[in-house]
mmCIF file of C-alpha atoms in Angstrom:
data_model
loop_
_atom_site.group_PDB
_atom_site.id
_atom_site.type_symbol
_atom_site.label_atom_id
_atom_site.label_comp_id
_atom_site.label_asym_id
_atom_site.label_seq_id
_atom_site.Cartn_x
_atom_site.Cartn_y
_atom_site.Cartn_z
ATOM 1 C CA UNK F 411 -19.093 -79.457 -13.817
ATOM 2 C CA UNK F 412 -16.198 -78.803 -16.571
ATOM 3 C CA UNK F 413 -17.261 -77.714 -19.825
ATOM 4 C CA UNK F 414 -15.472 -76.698 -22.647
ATOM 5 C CA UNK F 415 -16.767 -73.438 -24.323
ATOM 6 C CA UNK F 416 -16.634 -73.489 -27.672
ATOM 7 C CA UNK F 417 -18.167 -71.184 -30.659
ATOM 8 C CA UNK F 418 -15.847 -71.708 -33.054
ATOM 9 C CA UNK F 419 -14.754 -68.347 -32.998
ATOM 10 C CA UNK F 420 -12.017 -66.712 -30.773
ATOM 11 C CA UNK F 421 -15.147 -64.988 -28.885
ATOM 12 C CA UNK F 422 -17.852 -65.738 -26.896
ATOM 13 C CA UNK F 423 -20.847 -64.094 -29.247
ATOM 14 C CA UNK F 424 -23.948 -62.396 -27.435
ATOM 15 C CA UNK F 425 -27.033 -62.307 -29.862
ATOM 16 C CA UNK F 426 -27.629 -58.528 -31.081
ATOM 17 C CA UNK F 427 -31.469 -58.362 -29.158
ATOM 18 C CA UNK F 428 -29.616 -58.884 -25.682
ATOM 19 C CA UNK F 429 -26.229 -57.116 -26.422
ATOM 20 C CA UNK F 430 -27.147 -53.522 -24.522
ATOM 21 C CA UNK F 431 -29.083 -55.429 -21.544
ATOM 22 C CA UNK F 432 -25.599 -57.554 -21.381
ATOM 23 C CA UNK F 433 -23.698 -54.855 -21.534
ATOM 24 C CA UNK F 434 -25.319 -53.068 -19.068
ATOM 25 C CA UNK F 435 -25.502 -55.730 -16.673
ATOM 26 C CA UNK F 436 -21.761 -56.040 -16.554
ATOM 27 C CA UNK F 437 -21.595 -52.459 -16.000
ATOM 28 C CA UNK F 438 -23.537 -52.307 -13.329
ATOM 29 C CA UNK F 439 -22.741 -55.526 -11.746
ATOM 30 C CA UNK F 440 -19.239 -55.187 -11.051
ATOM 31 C CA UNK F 441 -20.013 -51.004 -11.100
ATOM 32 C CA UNK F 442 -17.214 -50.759 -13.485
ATOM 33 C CA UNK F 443 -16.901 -46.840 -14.365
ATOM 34 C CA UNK F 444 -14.771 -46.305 -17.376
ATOM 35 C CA UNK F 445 -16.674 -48.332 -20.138
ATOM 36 C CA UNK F 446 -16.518 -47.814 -23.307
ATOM 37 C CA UNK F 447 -17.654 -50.496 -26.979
ATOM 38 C CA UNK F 448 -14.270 -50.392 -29.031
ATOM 39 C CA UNK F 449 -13.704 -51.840 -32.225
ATOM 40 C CA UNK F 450 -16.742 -53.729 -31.475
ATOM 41 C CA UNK F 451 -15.558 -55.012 -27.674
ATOM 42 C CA UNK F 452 -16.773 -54.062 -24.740
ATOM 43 C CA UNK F 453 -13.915 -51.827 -23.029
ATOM 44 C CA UNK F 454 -12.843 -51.200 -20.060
ATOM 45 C CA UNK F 455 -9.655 -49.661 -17.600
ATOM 46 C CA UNK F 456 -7.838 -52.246 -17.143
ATOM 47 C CA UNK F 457 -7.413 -50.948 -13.792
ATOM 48 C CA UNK F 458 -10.782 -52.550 -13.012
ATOM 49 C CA UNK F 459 -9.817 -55.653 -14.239
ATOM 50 C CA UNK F 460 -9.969 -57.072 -11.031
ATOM 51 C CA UNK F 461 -13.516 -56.241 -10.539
ATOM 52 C CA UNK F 462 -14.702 -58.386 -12.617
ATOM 53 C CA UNK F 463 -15.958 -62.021 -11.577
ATOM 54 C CA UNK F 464 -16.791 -65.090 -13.067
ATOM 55 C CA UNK F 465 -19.534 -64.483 -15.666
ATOM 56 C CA UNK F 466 -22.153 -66.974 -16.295
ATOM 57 C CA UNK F 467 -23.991 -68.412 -19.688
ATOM 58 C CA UNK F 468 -26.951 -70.475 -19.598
ATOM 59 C CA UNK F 469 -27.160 -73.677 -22.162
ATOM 60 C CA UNK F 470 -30.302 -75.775 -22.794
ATOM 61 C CA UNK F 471 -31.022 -75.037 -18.994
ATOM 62 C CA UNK F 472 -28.064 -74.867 -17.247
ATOM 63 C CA UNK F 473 -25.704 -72.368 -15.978
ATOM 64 C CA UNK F 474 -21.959 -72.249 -17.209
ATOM 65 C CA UNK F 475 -19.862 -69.750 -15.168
ATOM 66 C CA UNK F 476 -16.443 -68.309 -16.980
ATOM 67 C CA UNK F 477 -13.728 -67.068 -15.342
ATOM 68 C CA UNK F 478 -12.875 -63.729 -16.359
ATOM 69 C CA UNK F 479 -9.048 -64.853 -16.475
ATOM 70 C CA UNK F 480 -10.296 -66.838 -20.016
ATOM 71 C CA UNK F 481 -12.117 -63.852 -21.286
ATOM 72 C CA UNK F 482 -10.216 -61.057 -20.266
ATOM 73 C CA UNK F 483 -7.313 -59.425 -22.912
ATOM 74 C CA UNK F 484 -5.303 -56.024 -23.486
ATOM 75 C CA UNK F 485 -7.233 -54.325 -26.131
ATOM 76 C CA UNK F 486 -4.779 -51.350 -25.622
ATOM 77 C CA UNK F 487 -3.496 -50.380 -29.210
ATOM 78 C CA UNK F 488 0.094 -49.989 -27.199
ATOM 79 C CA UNK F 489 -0.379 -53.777 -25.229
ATOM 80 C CA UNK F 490 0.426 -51.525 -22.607
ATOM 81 C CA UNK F 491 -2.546 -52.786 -20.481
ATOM 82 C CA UNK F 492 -4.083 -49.508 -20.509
ATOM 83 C CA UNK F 493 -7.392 -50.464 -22.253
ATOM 84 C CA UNK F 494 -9.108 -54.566 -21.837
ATOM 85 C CA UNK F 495 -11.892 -55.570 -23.252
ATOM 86 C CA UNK F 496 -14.064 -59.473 -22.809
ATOM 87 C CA UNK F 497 -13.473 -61.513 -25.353
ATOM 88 C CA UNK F 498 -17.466 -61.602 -26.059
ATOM 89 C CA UNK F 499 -18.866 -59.125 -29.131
ATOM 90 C CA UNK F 500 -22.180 -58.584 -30.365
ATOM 91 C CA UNK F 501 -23.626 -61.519 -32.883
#
């Protein structure tokens, strides 16, 4: 299925009530140790970019899966690719 993702916003936005299970989930799913929320992204190495898969969204009942090559950026004040974050913040 192709799908085009669009909120209107340059990020995908996770409601505020599911933001620290979301989070978490990421964390744990792709066991991603150097996390961190920075200037209101979720942050990471990006040395363990590469752990991270596609991530999936569910819409009026079905599943959307994004791959983390559309939602991934350098967040590193430098762009030195020290710090990434996913393009997804809390709504």
């Amino acid at each position: 299925m192709l799908a085009v993702f669009d909120t209107g916003t340059s990020f995908s936005m996770i409601p505020k009530t599911y933001w620290d299970a979301y989070t978490k989930l990421i964390i744990s799913s792709f066991d991603l140790k150097d996390t961190q929320i920075q200037n209101g992204f979720f942050a990471f190495s990006c040395t363990e970019r590469s752990k991270i898969g596609k991530l999936s969204f569910m819409f009026d009942s079905k599943w959307v899966e994004m791959d983390p090559i559309d939602l991934i950026f350098d967040a590193s004040e430098a762009q030195d690719s020290s710090t990434c974050a996913l393009a997804i913040v809390q709504n």
